[in-house]
Amino acid sequence: MSLSIFDASIPVFLRGFDNFSAMLAKGEAFAQEKGLDPRTLVEARLAPDMLSLAGQVQRASDTAKFCAARLTATDGPSFDDNEANFAELHARIAKTVTYLKSIDASAFDGSEERRIVLKRRQGEVTLDGRSYLLTFALPNFFFHLTTGYDILRHAGVPVGKSDFLGPL
Amino acid sequence: MSLSIFDASIPVFLRGFDNFSAMLAKGEAFAQEKGLDPRTLVEARLAPDMLSLAGQVQRASDTAKFCAARLTATDGPSFDDNEANFAELHARIAKTVTYLKSIDASAFDGSEERRIVLKRRQGEVTLDGRSYLLTFALPNFFFHLTTGYDILRHAGVPVGKSDFLGPL
Protein backbone atom coordinates (compact mmCIF):
# COMPACT_ATOMS: atom_id res chain seq x y z
CA MET A 1 0.00 0.00 0.00
CA SER A 2 1.08 3.53 -0.63
CA LEU A 3 -0.47 6.92 -0.06
CA SER A 4 -3.43 8.16 -2.00
CA ILE A 5 -3.81 11.75 -3.13
CA PHE A 6 -6.85 11.87 -0.86
CA ASP A 7 -4.79 10.71 2.18
CA ALA A 8 -2.24 13.44 1.57
CA SER A 9 -4.77 16.23 1.13
CA ILE A 10 -8.24 16.22 2.76
CA PRO A 11 -7.34 14.67 6.16
CA VAL A 12 -4.20 16.85 6.31
CA PHE A 13 -6.29 19.98 5.72
CA LEU A 14 -8.98 18.92 8.21
CA ARG A 15 -6.36 18.33 10.87
CA GLY A 16 -4.71 21.68 10.08
CA PHE A 17 -8.02 23.52 10.44
CA ASP A 18 -8.70 21.82 13.80
CA ASN A 19 -5.33 23.08 14.98
CA PHE A 20 -5.85 26.55 13.49
CA SER A 21 -9.23 26.81 15.28
CA ALA A 22 -7.65 25.82 18.60
CA MET A 23 -4.88 28.39 18.14
CA LEU A 24 -7.41 31.12 17.27
CA ALA A 25 -9.31 30.24 20.46
CA LYS A 26 -6.09 30.71 22.44
CA GLY A 27 -5.61 34.07 20.72
CA GLU A 28 -9.10 35.19 21.62
CA ALA A 29 -8.66 34.05 25.25
CA PHE A 30 -5.34 35.92 25.40
CA ALA A 31 -6.96 39.14 24.16
CA GLN A 32 -9.71 38.82 26.74
CA GLU A 33 -7.26 38.09 29.56
CA LYS A 34 -5.04 41.06 28.63
CA GLY A 35 -7.95 43.42 27.97
CA LEU A 36 -6.91 43.82 24.31
CA ASP A 37 -9.34 44.60 21.53
CA PRO A 38 -9.50 41.19 19.76
CA ARG A 39 -9.38 43.03 16.43
CA THR A 40 -5.76 43.99 17.10
CA LEU A 41 -4.93 40.28 16.85
CA VAL A 42 -7.27 39.57 13.93
CA GLU A 43 -5.57 42.39 12.04
CA ALA A 44 -2.02 41.68 13.25
CA ARG A 45 0.66 40.98 10.64
CA LEU A 46 4.43 40.38 10.63
CA ALA A 47 5.28 42.99 7.99
CA PRO A 48 3.27 45.91 6.60
CA ASP A 49 2.88 44.19 3.23
CA MET A 50 2.07 40.74 4.58
CA LEU A 51 -1.42 39.39 5.18
CA SER A 52 -3.04 39.76 8.59
CA LEU A 53 -4.11 36.85 10.78
CA ALA A 54 -7.53 37.03 9.09
CA GLY A 55 -5.78 36.88 5.71
CA GLN A 56 -3.85 33.77 6.74
CA VAL A 57 -7.12 32.00 7.63
CA GLN A 58 -8.70 33.11 4.33
CA ARG A 59 -5.78 31.91 2.24
CA ALA A 60 -5.51 28.59 4.11
CA SER A 61 -9.23 28.15 3.42
CA ASP A 62 -8.86 28.98 -0.27
CA THR A 63 -5.77 26.80 -0.67
CA ALA A 64 -7.58 23.76 0.72
CA LYS A 65 -10.80 24.53 -1.17
CA PHE A 66 -9.11 25.04 -4.54
CA CYS A 67 -6.95 21.96 -4.00
CA ALA A 68 -10.01 19.79 -3.43
CA ALA A 69 -11.90 21.34 -6.34
CA ARG A 70 -9.02 21.17 -8.80
CA LEU A 71 -8.01 17.62 -7.94
CA THR A 72 -11.60 16.40 -8.30
CA ALA A 73 -12.31 18.63 -11.35
CA THR A 74 -15.38 20.11 -9.67
CA ASP A 75 -16.34 23.62 -8.60
CA GLY A 76 -15.87 24.50 -4.96
CA PRO A 77 -17.98 27.04 -3.08
CA SER A 78 -17.18 30.74 -3.29
CA PHE A 79 -16.31 32.54 -0.04
CA ASP A 80 -16.06 36.29 0.43
CA ASP A 81 -12.97 37.48 2.28
CA ASN A 82 -14.86 39.63 4.76
CA GLU A 83 -14.08 38.02 8.12
CA ALA A 84 -13.30 40.71 10.70
CA ASN A 85 -13.47 38.98 14.09
CA PHE A 86 -12.69 35.65 15.72
CA ALA A 87 -16.27 34.34 15.41
CA GLU A 88 -16.20 35.00 11.68
CA LEU A 89 -12.79 33.33 11.30
CA HIS A 90 -14.15 30.24 13.06
CA ALA A 91 -17.16 30.33 10.74
CA ARG A 92 -14.89 30.56 7.67
CA ILE A 93 -12.99 27.51 8.86
CA ALA A 94 -16.26 25.67 9.64
CA LYS A 95 -17.68 26.19 6.17
CA THR A 96 -14.40 25.18 4.56
CA VAL A 97 -14.37 22.00 6.65
CA THR A 98 -18.00 21.26 5.73
CA TYR A 99 -17.08 21.52 2.05
CA LEU A 100 -13.95 19.35 2.40
CA LYS A 101 -15.92 16.67 4.27
CA SER A 102 -18.59 16.63 1.55
CA ILE A 103 -16.20 15.21 -1.05
CA ASP A 104 -15.99 11.46 -1.42
CA ALA A 105 -12.49 9.98 -1.38
CA SER A 106 -13.26 8.21 -4.68
CA ALA A 107 -13.56 11.59 -6.41
CA PHE A 108 -9.75 11.81 -6.16
CA ASP A 109 -9.21 8.60 -8.15
CA GLY A 110 -6.84 9.35 -11.00
CA SER A 111 -6.10 12.86 -9.75
CA GLU A 112 -2.34 12.11 -9.70
CA GLU A 113 -2.27 12.52 -13.46
CA ARG A 114 -4.93 15.23 -13.81
CA ARG A 115 -3.65 18.39 -15.49
CA ILE A 116 -3.98 21.38 -13.18
CA VAL A 117 -3.57 24.85 -14.69
CA LEU A 118 -2.48 27.60 -12.30
CA LYS A 119 -2.60 31.26 -13.16
CA ARG A 120 0.61 32.76 -11.83
CA ARG A 121 2.01 36.24 -12.15
CA GLN A 122 4.45 34.97 -14.80
CA GLY A 123 1.68 33.26 -16.79
CA GLU A 124 -0.07 29.91 -16.77
CA VAL A 125 1.67 26.89 -15.28
CA THR A 126 0.43 23.34 -15.87
CA LEU A 127 1.21 20.65 -13.32
CA ASP A 128 -0.05 17.12 -12.83
CA GLY A 129 -2.14 16.56 -9.71
CA ARG A 130 0.71 14.93 -7.81
CA SER A 131 3.10 17.85 -8.36
CA TYR A 132 0.35 20.38 -7.72
CA LEU A 133 -0.36 18.83 -4.32
CA LEU A 134 3.27 18.39 -3.25
CA THR A 135 4.85 21.55 -4.64
CA PHE A 136 2.00 24.04 -4.40
CA ALA A 137 -1.07 23.14 -2.33
CA LEU A 138 0.51 21.48 0.73
CA PRO A 139 3.39 24.00 1.05
CA ASN A 140 0.93 26.88 0.66
CA PHE A 141 -1.49 25.45 3.20
CA PHE A 142 1.23 24.98 5.81
CA PHE A 143 2.64 28.40 4.96
CA HIS A 144 -0.62 30.08 6.02
CA LEU A 145 -1.15 27.83 9.05
CA THR A 146 2.39 28.51 10.25
CA THR A 147 2.24 32.23 9.57
CA GLY A 148 -1.02 32.37 11.56
CA TYR A 149 0.84 30.67 14.41
CA ASP A 150 3.82 33.03 14.03
CA ILE A 151 1.55 36.11 14.13
CA LEU A 152 -0.09 34.88 17.34
CA ARG A 153 3.23 33.91 18.91
CA HIS A 154 4.83 37.21 17.97
CA ALA A 155 1.89 38.98 19.65
CA GLY A 156 2.55 37.06 22.87
CA VAL A 157 -0.19 34.41 22.63
CA PRO A 158 0.99 31.30 24.52
CA VAL A 159 0.78 28.80 21.67
CA GLY A 160 3.44 26.12 21.22
CA LYS A 161 4.49 23.49 18.72
CA SER A 162 2.02 21.00 20.20
CA ASP A 163 -0.82 23.40 19.30
CA PHE A 164 0.49 23.64 15.76
CA LEU A 165 0.87 19.87 15.34
CA GLY A 166 -2.24 18.91 17.30
CA PRO A 167 -2.64 15.66 19.23
CA LEU A 168 -0.53 12.82 17.77
CA MET B 1 -0.81 5.15 -9.70
CA SER B 2 -0.77 6.85 -6.37
CA LEU B 3 1.87 8.59 -4.33
CA SER B 4 4.73 6.79 -2.66
CA ILE B 5 6.04 7.70 0.75
CA PHE B 6 9.28 8.55 -1.02
CA ASP B 7 7.50 10.97 -3.41
CA ALA B 8 5.90 12.78 -0.49
CA SER B 9 9.08 13.10 1.55
CA ILE B 10 12.58 13.27 0.00
CA PRO B 11 11.80 15.39 -3.12
CA VAL B 12 9.61 17.67 -0.99
CA PHE B 13 12.46 18.21 1.47
CA LEU B 14 15.04 18.74 -1.29
CA ARG B 15 12.84 21.34 -2.91
CA GLY B 16 12.25 23.03 0.45
CA PHE B 17 15.98 23.22 1.12
CA ASP B 18 16.63 24.73 -2.32
CA ASN B 19 14.08 27.42 -1.50
CA PHE B 20 15.45 27.92 2.02
CA SER B 21 18.98 28.39 0.60
CA ALA B 22 17.75 30.95 -1.91
CA MET B 23 15.92 32.86 0.84
CA LEU B 24 19.00 32.81 3.06
CA ALA B 25 21.00 34.24 0.16
CA LYS B 26 18.49 37.08 -0.14
CA GLY B 27 18.83 37.67 3.61
CA GLU B 28 22.59 37.86 3.36
CA ALA B 29 22.42 40.23 0.36
CA PHE B 30 19.95 42.41 2.29
CA ALA B 31 22.30 42.63 5.29
CA GLN B 32 25.18 43.61 3.03
CA GLU B 33 23.13 46.21 1.18
CA LYS B 34 21.87 47.78 4.41
CA GLY B 35 25.22 47.58 6.18
CA LEU B 36 23.78 45.27 8.86
CA ASP B 37 25.84 42.73 10.75
CA PRO B 38 24.61 39.47 9.13
CA ARG B 39 24.53 37.88 12.57
CA THR B 40 21.57 40.09 13.51
CA LEU B 41 19.56 38.17 10.89
CA VAL B 42 21.02 34.76 11.71
CA GLU B 43 20.05 35.33 15.35
CA ALA B 44 16.70 37.05 14.63
CA ARG B 45 13.55 35.51 16.10
CA LEU B 46 9.84 36.38 16.25
CA ALA B 47 9.47 35.98 20.01
CA PRO B 48 12.04 35.81 22.81
CA ASP B 49 11.30 32.12 23.42
CA MET B 50 11.17 31.08 19.77
CA LEU B 51 14.09 29.71 17.78
CA SER B 52 16.28 32.05 15.76
CA LEU B 53 16.71 31.87 11.99
CA ALA B 54 19.67 29.53 12.60
CA GLY B 55 17.42 27.38 14.80
CA GLN B 56 14.81 27.15 12.05
CA VAL B 57 17.43 25.85 9.60
CA GLN B 58 18.72 23.36 12.19
CA ARG B 59 15.24 22.02 13.00
CA ALA B 60 14.25 21.79 9.31
CA SER B 61 17.46 19.82 8.78
CA ASP B 62 16.76 17.50 11.70
CA THR B 63 13.12 17.02 10.74
CA ALA B 64 14.05 15.90 7.23
CA LYS B 65 17.00 13.80 8.45
CA PHE B 66 15.02 11.98 11.13
CA CYS B 67 12.12 11.45 8.76
CA ALA B 68 14.37 9.75 6.22
CA ALA B 69 16.16 7.70 8.88
CA ARG B 70 13.00 6.60 10.70
CA LEU B 71 11.07 5.71 7.55
CA THR B 72 13.97 3.62 6.24
CA ALA B 73 14.85 2.20 9.68
CA THR B 74 18.45 3.31 9.35
CA ASP B 75 20.64 5.71 11.28
CA GLY B 76 21.08 9.19 9.87
CA PRO B 77 24.18 11.33 10.39
CA SER B 78 24.59 13.40 13.53
CA PHE B 79 24.89 17.17 13.13
CA ASP B 80 25.96 19.63 15.81
CA ASP B 81 23.75 22.70 16.14
CA ASN B 82 26.60 25.18 16.03
CA GLU B 83 25.93 27.20 12.87
CA ALA B 84 26.50 30.90 13.54
CA ASN B 85 26.65 32.58 10.14
CA PHE B 86 25.14 32.34 6.68
CA ALA B 87 27.99 30.25 5.26
CA GLU B 88 27.52 27.69 8.03
CA LEU B 89 23.75 27.61 7.50
CA HIS B 90 24.31 26.90 3.81
CA ALA B 91 26.76 24.15 4.77
CA ARG B 92 24.21 22.62 7.17
CA ILE B 93 21.66 22.52 4.38
CA ALA B 94 24.23 21.11 1.94
CA LYS B 95 25.16 18.20 4.20
CA THR B 96 21.50 17.47 4.91
CA VAL B 97 20.81 17.41 1.17
CA THR B 98 23.80 15.12 0.56
CA TYR B 99 22.41 12.67 3.11
CA LEU B 100 18.87 12.82 1.71
CA LYS B 101 20.14 12.21 -1.81
CA SER B 102 22.17 9.21 -0.65
CA ILE B 103 19.05 7.19 0.19
CA ASP B 104 17.60 4.97 -2.50
CA ALA B 105 13.86 5.33 -3.11
CA SER B 106 13.47 1.57 -2.64
CA ALA B 107 14.55 1.91 1.01
CA PHE B 108 11.11 3.45 1.65
CA ASP B 109 9.24 0.36 0.42
CA GLY B 110 6.82 -0.71 3.12
CA SER B 111 7.45 2.37 5.22
CA GLU B 112 3.71 3.24 5.21
CA GLU B 113 3.16 0.53 7.83
CA ARG B 114 6.45 0.84 9.72
CA ARG B 115 5.99 1.62 13.40
CA ILE B 116 7.65 4.92 14.32
CA VAL B 117 8.13 5.71 17.99
CA LEU B 118 8.39 9.38 18.91
CA LYS B 119 9.54 10.62 22.28
CA ARG B 120 7.25 13.50 23.16
CA ARG B 121 7.01 15.57 26.31
CA GLN B 122 3.91 13.59 27.30
CA GLY B 123 5.61 10.22 26.71
CA GLU B 124 6.14 7.90 23.77
CA VAL B 125 3.80 8.02 20.81
CA THR B 126 3.71 5.27 18.19
CA LEU B 127 2.55 6.09 14.66
CA ASP B 128 2.66 4.19 11.41
CA GLY B 129 4.96 5.65 8.76
CA ARG B 130 2.09 7.19 6.79
CA SER B 131 0.71 9.08 9.81
CA TYR B 132 4.19 10.04 10.95
CA LEU B 133 4.92 11.64 7.58
CA LEU B 134 1.56 13.42 7.19
CA THR B 135 0.88 14.53 10.77
CA PHE B 136 4.38 15.12 12.09
CA ALA B 137 7.29 15.27 9.64
CA LEU B 138 5.79 17.29 6.77
CA PRO B 139 3.96 19.82 9.02
CA ASN B 140 7.12 20.24 11.10
CA PHE B 141 9.33 20.70 8.06
CA PHE B 142 7.06 23.36 6.58
CA PHE B 143 6.74 24.97 9.99
CA HIS B 144 10.47 25.65 10.13
CA LEU B 145 10.75 26.64 6.47
CA THR B 146 7.86 29.09 6.86
CA THR B 147 9.09 30.50 10.15
CA GLY B 148 12.49 31.07 8.54
CA TYR B 149 10.70 32.99 5.80
CA ASP B 150 8.61 34.91 8.35
CA ILE B 151 11.73 35.91 10.33
CA LEU B 152 13.39 37.24 7.17
CA ARG B 153 10.23 39.02 6.02
CA HIS B 154 9.66 40.56 9.44
CA ALA B 155 13.25 41.85 9.31
CA GLY B 156 12.55 43.57 5.99
CA VAL B 157 14.20 41.10 3.61
CA PRO B 158 12.43 41.29 0.23
CA VAL B 159 11.33 37.66 -0.04
CA GLY B 160 7.93 36.73 -1.42
CA LYS B 161 5.68 33.71 -1.82
CA SER B 162 7.42 32.76 -5.05
CA ASP B 163 10.70 32.42 -3.10
CA PHE B 164 8.97 30.19 -0.58
CA LEU B 165 7.34 27.99 -3.21
CA GLY B 166 10.25 28.00 -5.65
CA PRO B 167 9.91 27.64 -9.41
CA LEU B 168 6.77 25.68 -10.40
Coordinates of C-alpha atoms in Angstrom, one line a residue:
Chain A
M1 CA 0.0 0.0 0.0
S2 CA 1.1 3.5 -0.6
L3 CA -0.5 6.9 -0.1
S4 CA -3.4 8.2 -2.0
I5 CA -3.8 11.8 -3.1
F6 CA -6.9 11.9 -0.9
D7 CA -4.8 10.7 2.2
A8 CA -2.2 13.4 1.6
S9 CA -4.8 16.2 1.1
I10 CA -8.2 16.2 2.8
P11 CA -7.3 14.7 6.2
V12 CA -4.2 16.9 6.3
F13 CA -6.3 20.0 5.7
L14 CA -9.0 18.9 8.2
R15 CA -6.4 18.3 10.9
G16 CA -4.7 21.7 10.1
F17 CA -8.0 23.5 10.4
D18 CA -8.7 21.8 13.8
N19 CA -5.3 23.1 15.0
F20 CA -5.9 26.5 13.5
S21 CA -9.2 26.8 15.3
A22 CA -7.7 25.8 18.6
M23 CA -4.9 28.4 18.1
L24 CA -7.4 31.1 17.3
A25 CA -9.3 30.2 20.5
K26 CA -6.1 30.7 22.4
G27 CA -5.6 34.1 20.7
E28 CA -9.1 35.2 21.6
A29 CA -8.7 34.1 25.2
F30 CA -5.3 35.9 25.4
A31 CA -7.0 39.1 24.2
Q32 CA -9.7 38.8 26.7
E33 CA -7.3 38.1 29.6
K34 CA -5.0 41.1 28.6
G35 CA -8.0 43.4 28.0
L36 CA -6.9 43.8 24.3
D37 CA -9.3 44.6 21.5
P38 CA -9.5 41.2 19.8
R39 CA -9.4 43.0 16.4
T40 CA -5.8 44.0 17.1
L41 CA -4.9 40.3 16.9
V42 CA -7.3 39.6 13.9
E43 CA -5.6 42.4 12.0
A44 CA -2.0 41.7 13.3
R45 CA 0.7 41.0 10.6
L46 CA 4.4 40.4 10.6
A47 CA 5.3 43.0 8.0
P48 CA 3.3 45.9 6.6
D49 CA 2.9 44.2 3.2
M50 CA 2.1 40.7 4.6
L51 CA -1.4 39.4 5.2
S52 CA -3.0 39.8 8.6
L53 CA -4.1 36.9 10.8
A54 CA -7.5 37.0 9.1
G55 CA -5.8 36.9 5.7
Q56 CA -3.9 33.8 6.7
V57 CA -7.1 32.0 7.6
Q58 CA -8.7 33.1 4.3
R59 CA -5.8 31.9 2.2
A60 CA -5.5 28.6 4.1
S61 CA -9.2 28.1 3.4
D62 CA -8.9 29.0 -0.3
T63 CA -5.8 26.8 -0.7
A64 CA -7.6 23.8 0.7
K65 CA -10.8 24.5 -1.2
F66 CA -9.1 25.0 -4.5
C67 CA -7.0 22.0 -4.0
A68 CA -10.0 19.8 -3.4
A69 CA -11.9 21.3 -6.3
R70 CA -9.0 21.2 -8.8
L71 CA -8.0 17.6 -7.9
T72 CA -11.6 16.4 -8.3
A73 CA -12.3 18.6 -11.3
T74 CA -15.4 20.1 -9.7
D75 CA -16.3 23.6 -8.6
G76 CA -15.9 24.5 -5.0
P77 CA -18.0 27.0 -3.1
S78 CA -17.2 30.7 -3.3
F79 CA -16.3 32.5 0.0
D80 CA -16.1 36.3 0.4
D81 CA -13.0 37.5 2.3
N82 CA -14.9 39.6 4.8
E83 CA -14.1 38.0 8.1
A84 CA -13.3 40.7 10.7
N85 CA -13.5 39.0 14.1
F86 CA -12.7 35.7 15.7
A87 CA -16.3 34.3 15.4
E88 CA -16.2 35.0 11.7
L89 CA -12.8 33.3 11.3
H90 CA -14.1 30.2 13.1
A91 CA -17.2 30.3 10.7
R92 CA -14.9 30.6 7.7
I93 CA -13.0 27.5 8.9
A94 CA -16.3 25.7 9.6
K95 CA -17.7 26.2 6.2
T96 CA -14.4 25.2 4.6
V97 CA -14.4 22.0 6.7
T98 CA -18.0 21.3 5.7
Y99 CA -17.1 21.5 2.0
L100 CA -14.0 19.4 2.4
K101 CA -15.9 16.7 4.3
S102 CA -18.6 16.6 1.6
I103 CA -16.2 15.2 -1.1
D104 CA -16.0 11.5 -1.4
A105 CA -12.5 10.0 -1.4
S106 CA -13.3 8.2 -4.7
A107 CA -13.6 11.6 -6.4
F108 CA -9.8 11.8 -6.2
D109 CA -9.2 8.6 -8.1
G110 CA -6.8 9.4 -11.0
S111 CA -6.1 12.9 -9.8
E112 CA -2.3 12.1 -9.7
E113 CA -2.3 12.5 -13.5
R114 CA -4.9 15.2 -13.8
R115 CA -3.7 18.4 -15.5
I116 CA -4.0 21.4 -13.2
V117 CA -3.6 24.8 -14.7
L118 CA -2.5 27.6 -12.3
K119 CA -2.6 31.3 -13.2
R120 CA 0.6 32.8 -11.8
R121 CA 2.0 36.2 -12.2
Q122 CA 4.5 35.0 -14.8
G123 CA 1.7 33.3 -16.8
E124 CA -0.1 29.9 -16.8
V125 CA 1.7 26.9 -15.3
T126 CA 0.4 23.3 -15.9
L127 CA 1.2 20.7 -13.3
D128 CA 0.0 17.1 -12.8
G129 CA -2.1 16.6 -9.7
R130 CA 0.7 14.9 -7.8
S131 CA 3.1 17.9 -8.4
Y132 CA 0.3 20.4 -7.7
L133 CA -0.4 18.8 -4.3
L134 CA 3.3 18.4 -3.2
T135 CA 4.9 21.5 -4.6
F136 CA 2.0 24.0 -4.4
A137 CA -1.1 23.1 -2.3
L138 CA 0.5 21.5 0.7
P139 CA 3.4 24.0 1.0
N140 CA 0.9 26.9 0.7
F141 CA -1.5 25.4 3.2
F142 CA 1.2 25.0 5.8
F143 CA 2.6 28.4 5.0
H144 CA -0.6 30.1 6.0
L145 CA -1.2 27.8 9.0
T146 CA 2.4 28.5 10.2
T147 CA 2.2 32.2 9.6
G148 CA -1.0 32.4 11.6
Y149 CA 0.8 30.7 14.4
D150 CA 3.8 33.0 14.0
I151 CA 1.6 36.1 14.1
L152 CA -0.1 34.9 17.3
R153 CA 3.2 33.9 18.9
H154 CA 4.8 37.2 18.0
A155 CA 1.9 39.0 19.7
G156 CA 2.6 37.1 22.9
V157 CA -0.2 34.4 22.6
P158 CA 1.0 31.3 24.5
V159 CA 0.8 28.8 21.7
G160 CA 3.4 26.1 21.2
K161 CA 4.5 23.5 18.7
S162 CA 2.0 21.0 20.2
D163 CA -0.8 23.4 19.3
F164 CA 0.5 23.6 15.8
L165 CA 0.9 19.9 15.3
G166 CA -2.2 18.9 17.3
P167 CA -2.6 15.7 19.2
L168 CA -0.5 12.8 17.8
Chain B
M1 CA -0.8 5.1 -9.7
S2 CA -0.8 6.8 -6.4
L3 CA 1.9 8.6 -4.3
S4 CA 4.7 6.8 -2.7
I5 CA 6.0 7.7 0.8
F6 CA 9.3 8.5 -1.0
D7 CA 7.5 11.0 -3.4
A8 CA 5.9 12.8 -0.5
S9 CA 9.1 13.1 1.6
I10 CA 12.6 13.3 0.0
P11 CA 11.8 15.4 -3.1
V12 CA 9.6 17.7 -1.0
F13 CA 12.5 18.2 1.5
L14 CA 15.0 18.7 -1.3
R15 CA 12.8 21.3 -2.9
G16 CA 12.3 23.0 0.4
F17 CA 16.0 23.2 1.1
D18 CA 16.6 24.7 -2.3
N19 CA 14.1 27.4 -1.5
F20 CA 15.5 27.9 2.0
S21 CA 19.0 28.4 0.6
A22 CA 17.8 31.0 -1.9
M23 CA 15.9 32.9 0.8
L24 CA 19.0 32.8 3.1
A25 CA 21.0 34.2 0.2
K26 CA 18.5 37.1 -0.1
G27 CA 18.8 37.7 3.6
E28 CA 22.6 37.9 3.4
A29 CA 22.4 40.2 0.4
F30 CA 20.0 42.4 2.3
A31 CA 22.3 42.6 5.3
Q32 CA 25.2 43.6 3.0
E33 CA 23.1 46.2 1.2
K34 CA 21.9 47.8 4.4
G35 CA 25.2 47.6 6.2
L36 CA 23.8 45.3 8.9
D37 CA 25.8 42.7 10.7
P38 CA 24.6 39.5 9.1
R39 CA 24.5 37.9 12.6
T40 CA 21.6 40.1 13.5
L41 CA 19.6 38.2 10.9
V42 CA 21.0 34.8 11.7
E43 CA 20.1 35.3 15.3
A44 CA 16.7 37.0 14.6
R45 CA 13.5 35.5 16.1
L46 CA 9.8 36.4 16.3
A47 CA 9.5 36.0 20.0
P48 CA 12.0 35.8 22.8
D49 CA 11.3 32.1 23.4
M50 CA 11.2 31.1 19.8
L51 CA 14.1 29.7 17.8
S52 CA 16.3 32.0 15.8
L53 CA 16.7 31.9 12.0
A54 CA 19.7 29.5 12.6
G55 CA 17.4 27.4 14.8
Q56 CA 14.8 27.1 12.0
V57 CA 17.4 25.9 9.6
Q58 CA 18.7 23.4 12.2
R59 CA 15.2 22.0 13.0
A60 CA 14.2 21.8 9.3
S61 CA 17.5 19.8 8.8
D62 CA 16.8 17.5 11.7
T63 CA 13.1 17.0 10.7
A64 CA 14.1 15.9 7.2
K65 CA 17.0 13.8 8.4
F66 CA 15.0 12.0 11.1
C67 CA 12.1 11.5 8.8
A68 CA 14.4 9.8 6.2
A69 CA 16.2 7.7 8.9
R70 CA 13.0 6.6 10.7
L71 CA 11.1 5.7 7.5
T72 CA 14.0 3.6 6.2
A73 CA 14.9 2.2 9.7
T74 CA 18.5 3.3 9.3
D75 CA 20.6 5.7 11.3
G76 CA 21.1 9.2 9.9
P77 CA 24.2 11.3 10.4
S78 CA 24.6 13.4 13.5
F79 CA 24.9 17.2 13.1
D80 CA 26.0 19.6 15.8
D81 CA 23.7 22.7 16.1
N82 CA 26.6 25.2 16.0
E83 CA 25.9 27.2 12.9
A84 CA 26.5 30.9 13.5
N85 CA 26.7 32.6 10.1
F86 CA 25.1 32.3 6.7
A87 CA 28.0 30.2 5.3
E88 CA 27.5 27.7 8.0
L89 CA 23.8 27.6 7.5
H90 CA 24.3 26.9 3.8
A91 CA 26.8 24.2 4.8
R92 CA 24.2 22.6 7.2
I93 CA 21.7 22.5 4.4
A94 CA 24.2 21.1 1.9
K95 CA 25.2 18.2 4.2
T96 CA 21.5 17.5 4.9
V97 CA 20.8 17.4 1.2
T98 CA 23.8 15.1 0.6
Y99 CA 22.4 12.7 3.1
L100 CA 18.9 12.8 1.7
K101 CA 20.1 12.2 -1.8
S102 CA 22.2 9.2 -0.7
I103 CA 19.1 7.2 0.2
D104 CA 17.6 5.0 -2.5
A105 CA 13.9 5.3 -3.1
S106 CA 13.5 1.6 -2.6
A107 CA 14.6 1.9 1.0
F108 CA 11.1 3.5 1.6
D109 CA 9.2 0.4 0.4
G110 CA 6.8 -0.7 3.1
S111 CA 7.4 2.4 5.2
E112 CA 3.7 3.2 5.2
E113 CA 3.2 0.5 7.8
R114 CA 6.4 0.8 9.7
R115 CA 6.0 1.6 13.4
I116 CA 7.6 4.9 14.3
V117 CA 8.1 5.7 18.0
L118 CA 8.4 9.4 18.9
K119 CA 9.5 10.6 22.3
R120 CA 7.3 13.5 23.2
R121 CA 7.0 15.6 26.3
Q122 CA 3.9 13.6 27.3
G123 CA 5.6 10.2 26.7
E124 CA 6.1 7.9 23.8
V125 CA 3.8 8.0 20.8
T126 CA 3.7 5.3 18.2
L127 CA 2.6 6.1 14.7
D128 CA 2.7 4.2 11.4
G129 CA 5.0 5.7 8.8
R130 CA 2.1 7.2 6.8
S131 CA 0.7 9.1 9.8
Y132 CA 4.2 10.0 11.0
L133 CA 4.9 11.6 7.6
L134 CA 1.6 13.4 7.2
T135 CA 0.9 14.5 10.8
F136 CA 4.4 15.1 12.1
A137 CA 7.3 15.3 9.6
L138 CA 5.8 17.3 6.8
P139 CA 4.0 19.8 9.0
N140 CA 7.1 20.2 11.1
F141 CA 9.3 20.7 8.1
F142 CA 7.1 23.4 6.6
F143 CA 6.7 25.0 10.0
H144 CA 10.5 25.7 10.1
L145 CA 10.8 26.6 6.5
T146 CA 7.9 29.1 6.9
T147 CA 9.1 30.5 10.1
G148 CA 12.5 31.1 8.5
Y149 CA 10.7 33.0 5.8
D150 CA 8.6 34.9 8.4
I151 CA 11.7 35.9 10.3
L152 CA 13.4 37.2 7.2
R153 CA 10.2 39.0 6.0
H154 CA 9.7 40.6 9.4
A155 CA 13.2 41.9 9.3
G156 CA 12.5 43.6 6.0
V157 CA 14.2 41.1 3.6
P158 CA 12.4 41.3 0.2
V159 CA 11.3 37.7 0.0
G160 CA 7.9 36.7 -1.4
K161 CA 5.7 33.7 -1.8
S162 CA 7.4 32.8 -5.0
D163 CA 10.7 32.4 -3.1
F164 CA 9.0 30.2 -0.6
L165 CA 7.3 28.0 -3.2
G166 CA 10.2 28.0 -5.6
P167 CA 9.9 27.6 -9.4
L168 CA 6.8 25.7 -10.4

